[in-house]
Short mmCIF file of C-alpha atoms in Angstrom, two decimals:
data_model
loop_
_atom_site.label_atom_id
_atom_site.label_comp_id
_atom_site.label_asym_id
_atom_site.label_seq_id
_atom_site.Cartn_x
_atom_site.Cartn_y
_atom_site.Cartn_z
CA MET A 3 48.90 22.18 98.14
CA LEU A 4 52.18 20.36 98.64
CA ILE A 5 50.59 17.17 97.31
CA SER A 6 49.37 18.95 94.17
CA LEU A 7 52.90 20.29 93.52
CA LEU A 8 54.39 16.81 93.83
CA VAL A 9 51.75 15.37 91.47
CA SER A 10 52.37 18.08 88.89
CA LYS A 11 56.12 17.54 89.16
CA ASN A 12 55.66 13.79 88.61
CA LYS A 13 53.48 14.41 85.59
CA GLY A 14 56.08 16.77 84.15
CA ALA A 15 58.82 14.16 84.56
CA LYS A 16 56.74 11.51 82.80
CA HIS A 17 56.02 13.96 79.96
CA ASP A 18 59.76 14.74 79.49
CA ALA A 19 60.57 11.04 79.40
CA ALA A 20 57.89 10.38 76.78
CA GLU A 21 59.11 13.33 74.68
CA LYS A 22 62.70 12.10 74.89
CA HIS A 23 61.67 8.63 73.76
CA ARG A 24 59.69 10.05 70.82
CA LEU A 25 62.56 12.24 69.58
CA ALA A 26 65.04 9.40 69.86
CA ALA A 27 62.74 7.27 67.72
CA ALA A 28 62.53 10.07 65.14
CA GLY A 29 66.33 10.16 64.86
CA GLU A 30 66.97 13.71 66.20
CA PRO A 31 68.96 14.19 69.39
CA TRP A 32 66.74 15.28 72.27
CA MET A 33 68.99 18.00 73.72
CA ARG A 34 69.58 19.66 70.36
CA ARG A 35 65.87 19.83 69.62
CA ARG A 36 65.17 21.34 73.07
CA ARG A 37 67.83 24.07 72.73
CA ARG A 38 66.53 25.03 69.29
CA ARG A 39 62.99 25.35 70.69
CA LEU A 40 64.17 27.56 73.56
CA ARG A 41 66.08 29.90 71.23
CA SER A 42 63.10 30.31 68.95
CA TRP A 43 60.84 31.00 71.95
CA PHE A 44 63.04 33.80 73.37
CA ALA A 45 63.52 35.29 69.89
CA ALA A 46 59.78 35.41 69.31
CA ASP A 47 58.85 37.09 72.63
CA LYS A 48 60.76 40.31 73.27
CA THR A 49 58.52 41.64 76.04
CA VAL A 50 59.20 39.03 78.69
CA LYS A 51 61.43 41.24 80.78
CA HIS A 52 58.78 43.96 80.85
CA ALA A 53 55.92 41.68 81.83
CA VAL A 54 53.94 42.43 85.00
CA PRO A 55 53.73 39.41 87.35
CA GLU A 56 50.25 38.15 87.98
CA MET A 57 48.88 35.87 90.69
CA GLN A 58 45.79 33.65 90.74
CA LEU A 59 43.93 34.43 93.95
CA ASP A 60 40.47 32.90 94.53
CA GLY A 61 39.78 32.67 90.83
CA GLN A 62 40.71 36.33 90.15
CA ILE A 63 43.77 37.79 88.47
CA SER A 64 45.48 40.48 90.55
CA THR A 65 48.34 42.60 89.25
CA LEU A 66 51.04 43.61 91.79
CA LYS A 67 51.45 47.40 91.98
CA PRO A 68 54.16 49.28 93.84
CA PRO A 69 52.96 51.20 96.90
CA GLN A 70 52.36 54.89 96.40
CA VAL A 71 54.17 57.43 98.57
CA GLY A 72 51.06 59.44 99.27
CA ASP A 73 49.06 56.43 100.45
CA ALA A 74 50.67 56.38 103.93
CA PRO A 75 49.42 59.07 106.35
CA ASP A 76 51.86 61.74 107.56
CA PRO A 77 52.14 61.49 111.38
CA THR A 78 53.52 65.07 111.60
CA GLU A 79 50.35 66.64 110.16
CA ILE A 80 48.87 66.90 113.64
CA LEU A 81 51.83 69.06 114.75
CA SER A 82 51.66 72.79 114.30
CA ASP A 83 54.40 74.74 112.56
CA GLU A 84 55.57 76.21 115.85
CA ILE A 85 56.08 72.78 117.45
CA LEU A 86 57.79 71.36 114.37
CA LEU A 87 60.07 74.41 114.23
CA ARG A 88 61.19 73.74 117.79
CA VAL A 89 61.95 70.13 116.88
CA LEU A 90 63.94 71.11 113.78
CA ALA A 91 65.80 73.82 115.68
CA ALA A 92 67.16 71.19 118.08
CA LEU A 93 68.86 69.33 115.20
CA PRO A 94 72.43 70.11 114.11
CA ASP A 95 72.91 71.96 110.84
CA SER A 96 74.29 68.92 109.02
CA VAL A 97 71.19 66.86 109.86
CA ARG A 98 68.79 69.73 109.22
CA LEU A 99 69.93 69.98 105.62
CA SER A 100 68.98 66.38 104.83
CA VAL A 101 65.76 66.60 106.86
CA SER A 102 64.59 69.52 104.73
CA LEU A 103 64.32 67.15 101.75
CA VAL A 104 61.54 65.07 103.34
CA CYS A 105 58.63 67.15 102.05
CA ARG A 106 57.73 70.68 101.01
CA ARG A 107 56.50 71.61 104.44
CA TRP A 108 59.74 70.61 106.11
CA LEU A 109 61.69 72.45 103.40
CA ARG A 110 59.73 75.61 104.10
CA LEU A 111 60.18 75.34 107.87
CA ALA A 112 63.89 74.56 107.59
CA GLY A 113 64.29 77.70 105.49
CA ARG A 114 62.77 79.77 108.28
CA LEU A 115 65.52 78.54 110.62
CA ARG A 116 68.31 79.46 108.23
CA ARG A 117 70.22 82.54 109.39
CA SER A 118 73.23 82.62 107.07
CA LEU A 119 73.42 81.89 103.35
CA THR A 120 76.12 81.88 100.67
CA VAL A 121 74.75 82.52 97.19
CA LEU A 122 76.53 80.63 94.41
CA ASP A 123 74.40 81.73 91.45
CA TRP A 124 73.54 85.39 90.89
CA SER A 125 70.38 84.48 88.96
CA PHE A 126 68.91 83.18 92.23
CA LEU A 127 68.45 86.79 93.31
CA HIS A 128 66.56 87.76 90.14
CA ARG A 129 64.07 84.93 90.63
CA ARG A 130 62.90 86.67 93.83
CA ARG A 131 62.97 83.36 95.69
CA LEU A 132 65.20 84.58 98.49
CA PRO A 133 62.50 85.94 100.87
CA LEU A 134 60.27 82.92 100.21
CA ARG A 135 62.87 80.26 100.96
CA PHE A 136 64.80 82.10 103.68
CA PRO A 137 62.68 84.83 105.27
CA ASN A 138 64.80 85.27 108.42
CA LEU A 139 68.28 85.75 106.99
CA ASP A 140 70.71 88.01 108.82
CA ASP A 141 73.99 86.96 107.13
CA LEU A 142 74.31 86.97 103.32
CA ASP A 143 77.46 86.28 101.28
CA LEU A 144 77.31 87.33 97.62
CA VAL A 145 81.02 87.03 96.78
CA PRO A 146 81.02 83.51 95.20
CA ALA A 147 78.08 84.46 92.97
CA SER A 148 79.84 87.61 91.73
CA PHE A 149 82.39 85.72 89.64
CA ALA A 150 81.58 85.54 85.94
CA THR A 151 81.13 82.04 84.54
CA PRO A 152 83.63 81.35 81.72
CA SER A 153 82.52 80.29 78.27
CA ASP A 154 84.00 76.79 78.64
CA ALA A 155 82.60 76.15 82.12
CA ASP A 156 82.11 72.51 81.18
CA ALA A 157 85.87 71.99 81.33
CA GLY A 158 85.55 71.30 85.05
CA VAL A 159 88.58 73.36 86.17
CA VAL A 160 87.83 74.97 89.54
CA LEU A 161 90.14 77.29 91.49
CA SER A 162 89.62 77.54 95.25
CA LYS A 163 91.10 79.80 97.90
CA GLY A 164 89.60 79.54 101.33
CA ALA A 165 85.83 79.57 101.11
CA VAL A 166 85.76 81.01 97.57
CA SER A 167 85.67 78.77 94.47
CA PHE A 168 85.06 79.61 90.84
CA SER A 169 85.46 78.05 87.40
CA VAL A 170 88.62 78.89 85.46
CA ASP A 171 88.49 79.90 81.82
CA ALA A 172 90.99 77.53 80.24
CA GLY A 173 90.97 79.54 77.01
CA ALA A 174 92.11 82.76 78.68
CA ASP A 175 95.71 83.93 78.59
CA PRO A 176 96.72 83.45 81.34
CA PRO A 177 93.89 81.26 82.68
CA VAL A 178 94.83 81.92 86.32
CA GLY A 179 95.79 85.19 87.95
CA GLU A 180 92.90 87.59 87.41
CA CYS A 181 89.27 86.74 88.18
CA ARG A 182 86.47 88.01 86.00
CA PHE A 183 83.48 89.48 87.79
CA LEU A 184 79.96 90.29 86.72
CA GLU A 185 79.17 93.63 85.13
CA PRO A 186 78.57 96.53 87.56
CA ASP A 187 74.99 97.07 86.37
CA VAL A 188 74.17 93.40 87.04
CA ILE A 189 75.53 93.70 90.57
CA ASP A 190 73.55 96.94 91.05
CA ARG A 191 70.27 95.25 90.15
CA GLY A 192 71.06 92.37 92.48
CA LEU A 193 71.80 94.71 95.39
CA VAL A 194 68.53 96.56 94.84
CA ILE A 195 66.71 93.21 95.03
CA VAL A 196 68.58 92.30 98.22
CA ALA A 197 67.68 95.65 99.76
CA SER A 198 63.97 95.08 99.13
CA ASP A 199 63.86 91.38 99.98
CA CYS A 200 66.17 91.22 103.03
CA PRO A 201 65.81 94.37 105.13
CA GLY A 202 66.80 92.54 108.33
CA LEU A 203 70.39 91.76 107.34
CA ARG A 204 73.09 92.24 109.95
CA LYS A 205 76.08 91.04 107.88
CA LEU A 206 76.70 91.38 104.14
CA SER A 207 79.64 90.32 101.97
CA LEU A 208 79.89 91.62 98.41
CA VAL A 209 82.24 92.66 95.64
CA ALA A 210 82.72 96.42 95.57
CA LEU A 211 82.07 96.83 91.84
CA ALA A 212 78.59 98.30 92.17
CA SER A 213 77.85 101.98 91.86
CA GLU A 214 76.63 104.19 94.66
CA VAL A 215 73.03 103.41 93.70
CA GLY A 216 73.23 99.75 94.70
CA VAL A 217 75.27 100.31 97.85
CA ARG A 218 73.08 103.18 99.08
CA ALA A 219 69.96 101.10 98.44
CA VAL A 220 71.31 98.43 100.79
CA ALA A 221 72.36 101.04 103.37
CA GLU A 222 68.93 102.71 103.42
CA ALA A 223 66.91 99.48 103.54
CA CYS A 224 69.13 97.47 105.92
CA ASP A 225 69.28 100.03 108.70
CA ILE A 226 70.44 97.46 111.31
CA LEU A 227 73.41 96.24 109.23
CA GLN A 228 76.40 96.02 111.57
CA GLU A 229 79.03 94.05 109.64
CA LEU A 230 80.16 94.66 106.06
CA GLU A 231 82.79 92.91 103.94
CA LEU A 232 83.98 94.49 100.68
CA HIS A 233 86.10 92.55 98.18
CA ARG A 234 88.16 94.16 95.42
CA CYS A 235 87.61 97.43 97.17
CA SER A 236 88.94 100.76 95.94
CA ASP A 237 88.92 104.36 97.09
CA LEU A 238 85.85 105.22 95.01
CA ALA A 239 83.94 102.24 96.39
CA LEU A 240 84.24 103.73 99.90
CA ARG A 241 82.42 106.95 99.02
CA PRO A 242 78.93 105.70 100.06
CA ILE A 243 80.27 103.99 103.21
CA SER A 244 78.92 106.83 105.36
CA ALA A 245 75.35 105.74 104.54
CA PHE A 246 75.68 102.77 106.92
CA LYS A 247 74.75 104.45 110.19
CA ASN A 248 75.15 101.44 112.52
CA LEU A 249 78.23 99.84 110.99
CA GLN A 250 80.56 98.43 113.66
CA ILE A 251 82.64 95.75 111.90
CA LEU A 252 84.25 96.38 108.52
CA ARG A 253 86.53 94.14 106.45
CA ILE A 254 88.17 95.61 103.35
CA VAL A 255 89.96 93.37 100.84
CA GLY A 256 91.85 95.31 98.23
CA ALA A 257 93.55 92.43 96.43
CA VAL A 258 94.09 88.70 96.84
CA GLU A 259 97.25 87.32 95.32
CA GLY A 260 96.46 84.72 92.68
CA PHE A 261 92.78 85.67 92.54
CA TYR A 262 92.35 89.30 91.65
CA SER A 263 93.98 92.70 91.88
CA GLY A 264 92.44 96.12 91.70
CA PRO A 265 93.00 99.82 92.14
CA GLY A 266 93.45 99.17 95.86
CA VAL A 267 92.71 101.24 98.93
CA ALA A 268 95.13 104.08 99.68
CA ASP A 269 95.14 107.04 102.08
CA ILE A 270 92.19 108.68 100.30
CA GLY A 271 89.96 105.68 100.89
CA LEU A 272 91.10 105.27 104.49
CA THR A 273 90.33 108.94 105.15
CA MET A 274 86.80 108.60 103.73
CA LEU A 275 86.38 105.46 105.80
CA ALA A 276 87.51 107.25 108.95
CA HIS A 277 85.09 110.16 108.51
CA GLY A 278 82.17 107.96 107.45
CA CYS A 279 82.36 105.14 110.01
CA LYS A 280 83.11 106.73 113.35
CA ARG A 281 81.38 103.94 115.31
CA LEU A 282 83.70 101.17 114.11
CA VAL A 283 84.77 98.63 116.72
CA LYS A 284 86.64 96.15 114.48
CA LEU A 285 88.50 96.93 111.27
CA GLU A 286 90.42 94.58 108.98
CA LEU A 287 92.57 95.79 106.09
CA ALA A 288 93.65 93.00 103.71
CA GLY A 289 95.83 93.70 100.70
CA CYS A 290 95.49 97.45 101.19
CA GLU A 291 97.90 100.26 100.56
CA GLY A 292 98.28 103.41 102.60
CA SER A 293 100.72 105.13 104.89
CA TYR A 294 100.97 107.20 108.05
CA ASP A 295 98.21 109.60 106.94
CA GLY A 296 95.56 106.93 106.39
CA ILE A 297 96.19 105.02 109.63
CA SER A 298 96.36 108.22 111.68
CA ALA A 299 93.02 109.37 110.22
CA VAL A 300 91.42 106.09 111.27
CA GLY A 301 92.87 106.40 114.77
CA GLN A 302 91.72 110.00 115.25
CA CYS A 303 88.16 109.60 113.91
CA CYS A 304 87.26 106.04 114.97
CA GLU A 305 87.56 106.59 118.69
CA MET A 306 85.70 103.34 119.53
CA LEU A 307 88.09 101.13 117.52
CA GLU A 308 89.22 98.22 119.71
CA GLU A 309 90.54 95.63 117.24
CA LEU A 310 92.68 96.23 114.16
CA THR A 311 93.79 93.47 111.76
CA ILE A 312 96.29 94.14 108.99
CA SER A 313 96.75 91.29 106.52
CA ASN A 314 99.20 91.08 103.60
CA HIS A 315 99.56 94.83 103.59
CA ARG A 316 101.29 96.96 100.96
CA MET A 317 101.67 100.08 103.06
CA ASP A 318 104.38 102.63 102.69
CA ALA A 319 107.11 103.16 105.23
CA GLY A 320 106.28 104.82 108.54
CA TRP A 321 102.75 103.49 109.12
CA ILE A 322 103.65 101.95 112.52
CA ALA A 323 104.08 105.42 114.04
CA ALA A 324 100.39 106.15 113.31
CA LEU A 325 99.22 103.36 115.65
CA SER A 326 99.71 105.68 118.61
CA PHE A 327 96.59 107.61 117.49
CA CYS A 328 94.46 104.53 118.26
CA GLU A 329 94.10 105.32 121.92
CA ASN A 330 91.44 102.69 122.67
CA LEU A 331 92.97 99.91 120.59
CA LYS A 332 93.06 96.67 122.59
CA LYS A 333 94.07 94.05 120.03
CA LEU A 334 96.46 94.30 117.09
CA ARG A 335 96.76 91.35 114.68
CA LEU A 336 99.23 91.04 111.81
CA GLN A 337 98.61 88.22 109.33
CA SER A 338 100.65 87.03 106.33
CA CYS A 339 102.80 90.17 106.24
CA ARG A 340 106.01 89.86 104.26
CA ARG A 341 107.40 92.85 106.11
CA ILE A 342 106.23 94.94 109.02
CA ASP A 343 107.51 98.39 108.11
CA ALA A 344 110.27 99.22 105.68
CA ASP A 345 111.33 102.35 107.59
CA PRO A 346 109.57 103.06 110.92
CA GLY A 347 111.58 106.23 111.49
CA PRO A 348 113.52 107.27 114.61
CA LEU A 349 112.57 105.01 117.52
CA GLU A 350 112.68 107.82 120.06
CA HIS A 351 109.91 109.66 118.19
CA LEU A 352 107.44 106.77 118.23
CA GLY A 353 104.29 107.07 120.29
CA ARG A 354 102.55 104.43 122.40
CA CYS A 355 99.23 102.55 122.37
CA PRO A 356 98.19 102.95 126.01
CA SER A 357 95.23 100.52 125.99
CA ILE A 358 96.61 97.66 123.92
CA GLN A 359 96.38 94.24 125.55
CA THR A 360 97.01 91.65 122.83
CA LEU A 361 99.60 91.52 120.06
CA GLN A 362 99.17 88.61 117.66
CA MET A 363 101.35 87.76 114.66
CA GLU A 364 100.48 84.89 112.32
CA GLN A 365 102.53 83.71 109.34
CA CYS A 366 104.61 86.87 109.27
CA GLN A 367 108.21 87.32 108.21
CA LEU A 368 110.07 88.90 111.10
CA ARG A 369 113.50 89.34 109.57
CA ASP A 370 113.84 93.10 110.03
CA LYS A 371 115.09 93.77 113.53
CA ARG A 372 114.49 97.51 113.41
CA SER A 373 110.83 97.27 112.38
CA LEU A 374 110.12 94.59 115.00
CA GLU A 375 111.74 96.78 117.66
CA ALA A 376 109.54 99.68 116.58
CA LEU A 377 106.45 97.48 116.84
CA PHE A 378 107.33 96.43 120.38
CA ARG A 379 107.96 100.06 121.39
CA VAL A 380 104.54 101.13 120.14
CA CYS A 381 102.92 98.14 121.88
CA GLU A 382 104.96 98.30 125.06
CA ALA A 383 101.78 98.14 127.20
CA VAL A 384 100.76 94.77 125.75
CA ARG A 385 99.81 91.98 128.16
CA GLU A 386 99.53 89.03 125.79
CA VAL A 387 101.95 88.26 122.98
CA MET A 388 101.29 85.44 120.53
CA PHE A 389 103.49 84.25 117.67
CA GLU A 390 102.18 81.57 115.34
CA ASN A 391 103.98 80.16 112.28
CA CYS A 392 106.33 83.13 111.97
CA TRP A 393 109.58 83.06 109.99
CA GLY A 394 112.88 84.60 111.02
CA LEU A 395 112.09 84.80 114.73
CA ASP A 396 115.39 83.77 116.28
CA ASP A 397 116.69 84.44 119.77
CA ASP A 398 118.04 87.90 118.96
CA MET A 399 114.76 88.95 117.37
CA PHE A 400 112.59 87.76 120.22
CA SER A 401 114.86 89.30 122.85
CA LEU A 402 113.40 92.61 121.68
CA SER A 403 110.17 91.73 123.48
CA SER A 404 111.88 92.82 126.69
CA ILE A 405 111.19 96.37 125.53
CA CYS A 406 107.58 95.90 126.61
CA ARG A 407 107.81 97.17 130.17
CA ILE A 408 104.33 96.08 131.23
CA VAL A 409 104.96 92.58 129.92
CA GLU A 410 107.95 92.33 132.23
CA LEU A 411 105.70 93.02 135.21
CA VAL A 412 102.14 91.84 134.63
CA VAL A 413 102.23 89.28 131.83
CA GLN A 414 99.44 86.74 132.31
CA VAL A 415 99.49 84.64 129.13
CA LEU A 416 102.59 83.71 127.13
CA ARG A 417 102.28 81.48 124.05
CA LEU A 418 105.13 80.25 121.90
CA LYS A 419 103.98 78.12 119.00
CA GLU A 420 105.93 76.47 116.19
CA TRP A 421 109.12 78.48 116.18
CA TRP A 422 112.66 77.82 117.27
CA LEU A 423 113.79 78.73 120.77
CA GLY A 424 117.49 78.38 121.56
CA THR A 425 118.30 80.43 124.65
CA ARG A 426 116.39 82.09 127.43
CA VAL A 427 117.73 85.62 127.09
CA TRP A 428 114.28 87.18 126.76
CA LEU A 429 112.60 84.89 129.32
CA ASP A 430 114.79 86.30 132.07
CA LYS A 431 113.04 89.64 131.65
CA ILE A 432 109.63 88.29 132.64
CA ARG A 433 108.89 87.55 136.29
CA TYR A 434 105.14 87.36 136.84
CA VAL A 435 103.94 84.79 134.32
CA ARG A 436 100.80 82.90 135.33
CA SER A 437 100.32 80.76 132.23
CA LEU A 438 102.93 79.25 129.92
CA SER A 439 102.34 77.21 126.77
CA LEU A 440 105.28 75.78 124.79
CA GLU A 441 104.72 73.92 121.53
CA GLY A 442 107.31 72.92 118.94
CA CYS A 443 110.24 74.58 120.77
CA SER A 444 112.65 71.85 119.77
CA LEU A 445 115.83 73.71 120.76
CA LEU A 446 114.75 74.36 124.32
CA THR A 447 116.56 72.03 126.74
CA THR A 448 115.48 70.74 130.12
CA LYS A 449 118.11 72.82 131.91
CA GLY A 450 117.09 76.08 130.26
CA PHE A 451 113.40 75.35 130.80
CA GLU A 452 113.86 74.52 134.48
CA SER A 453 116.01 77.53 135.32
CA VAL A 454 113.34 79.93 134.00
CA VAL A 455 110.18 78.20 135.18
CA LEU A 456 111.41 77.91 138.78
CA SER A 457 111.74 81.70 138.92
CA TRP A 458 108.03 82.18 138.15
CA ILE A 459 106.41 81.90 141.55
CA ASP A 460 102.94 82.86 140.24
CA LEU A 461 102.79 80.14 137.57
CA LYS A 462 99.39 78.40 137.63
CA ARG A 463 99.12 76.76 134.22
CA LEU A 464 101.76 74.90 132.22
CA GLU A 465 101.55 73.20 128.83
CA VAL A 466 104.58 71.64 127.12
CA ILE A 467 104.07 69.82 123.80
CA SER A 468 106.56 68.48 121.21
CA CYS A 469 109.69 69.95 122.78
CA ASN A 470 111.96 67.02 122.02
CA ASN A 471 114.99 68.26 123.95
CA ILE A 472 113.07 68.32 127.23
CA LYS A 473 113.52 64.83 128.68
CA ASP A 474 111.50 63.20 131.42
CA ASP A 475 114.53 61.59 133.03
CA GLU A 476 116.26 64.99 133.35
CA VAL A 477 113.50 66.64 135.40
CA SER A 478 114.71 67.48 138.92
CA PRO A 479 112.70 66.86 142.13
CA THR A 480 112.31 70.61 142.60
CA LEU A 481 110.60 70.93 139.23
CA THR A 482 108.43 67.92 140.04
CA ASN A 483 107.22 69.63 143.22
CA LEU A 484 106.31 72.68 141.15
CA PHE A 485 104.21 70.50 138.84
CA SER A 486 102.18 69.25 141.79
CA THR A 487 101.11 72.81 142.71
CA LEU A 488 99.77 73.75 139.26
CA LYS A 489 96.06 74.07 138.60
CA GLU A 490 96.35 73.03 134.94
CA PHE A 491 99.16 70.81 133.71
CA LYS A 492 99.75 69.19 130.30
CA TRP A 493 103.08 67.43 129.80
CA ARG A 494 103.97 65.87 126.44
CA PRO A 495 107.42 67.22 125.62
CA ASP A 496 109.05 64.20 123.97
CA SER A 497 106.87 62.06 121.72
CA LYS A 498 109.41 59.23 121.82
CA SER A 499 109.33 59.02 125.59
CA VAL A 500 105.53 59.02 125.62
CA LEU A 501 105.52 56.21 123.05
CA ALA A 502 108.02 54.20 125.08
CA MET A 503 105.88 54.54 128.20
CA GLY A 504 102.81 53.41 126.31
CA LEU A 505 104.58 50.37 124.84
CA SER A 506 106.21 49.23 128.05
CA GLY A 507 105.48 45.58 128.75
CA THR A 508 104.21 44.83 125.24
CA ASP A 509 107.52 43.60 123.74
CA MET A 510 107.08 46.14 120.94
CA GLY A 511 109.42 48.87 119.85
CA LYS A 512 112.59 46.78 120.26
CA LYS A 513 113.78 47.07 116.65
CA GLY A 514 112.95 43.54 115.59
CA GLY A 515 113.98 41.90 118.84
CA ARG A 516 110.76 39.94 118.85
CA PHE A 517 111.61 38.22 115.57
CA PHE A 518 115.42 38.21 115.50
CA LYS A 519 116.83 36.76 118.70
#
């Protein structure tokens, strides 16, 4: 074969030479004539790029065809659905999503493993595809699908807050500030479909714009529903709440700043909630109104309530005094509150929460000394106090924590995160700390830290991070001996000292000394 190629190549060279000699004799340049012939050839044949390559094999012409997907056998056909489900269940969720695109069978089996789903398009419910694709759902979120799509949705402007995103109507005035939801009758029809298609739901999130028909349909069909989340809730929306017989966790969102506002939840709604959900264990009130009457009704009726979260509240003055009615409350969490209580009333008349164990405040403004003192008096039996990203918490404000008598005696966990600590006036009140975590306390010095920590003879765990005024070279031998007796120890107070230790012996970190000597 190689010899035949060489012979054909030699013949082609001789032919080109003869053609060149003939054109030169005719008086026309050889290269110009060849270029003109090539241009005319390409102009005449427009289908060259679409031609199918052919090969001459044993005297027959065979056209090359791409392999078909269905030609190869599926090795998983011999596996039963039960075995393949066990294999898919062992995969992480991120991998399982891409694996479900392999074939229809894998898509169907992956849908059987799906337990939670967030619906983005409300029309998906009306297609009645939910029980076919995901027959074993127990967690369904309908909030993102409840937003109405604007007329100019192609503009591509999307507003997001947390896990919720929706398209913004650029032609509205103003375009941002008040979300537009679907019509109540549309939401009613969707809830009736959910009630018939998903009777095994345990958690449901929806916008409380539906009438009692849709909500009661869900309550009667989903008899094992234990967790409910209501957005843009109002007092009237809580009327059918008593139909949920096994409800244990309830989250009520009255308004979200920058997203939507509504009638809100006041004392009337909280009273209906208290009488209708007496088996509540966890309750969260976000963007809700109310006062002493509403909180006291919840405390008196919901005797099993153990965790209460109040976020961005708009409650009237005096609501803190009603916390004493929550006799079994174990955890109180305040989130994103601009104020705690405008007027808590006389401190000597405040009651106590006898069973409370944890007090947690996140992103709260603690500038009112009187309201913070009232909070500590009500929660004087607390065992764990946690402040995270709070504003206005100076030394005088935090010294009020010494009011908590039980904390002074049996505190087990103490966390101070991302706030300024200058003196140790309040630390002197606590004697039986077993675990201490300091992070971002940049005004705490080595001397103040050592004088307090050495007095805690029961300390077993210590964590110090990003406290730049605590220096390694200022630690005394006595404090070093204490470190050796701890069960858990994490020491990174000064980032500069840690960096210097890591760069020792590398000739780096000398401010250009390596290049300018």
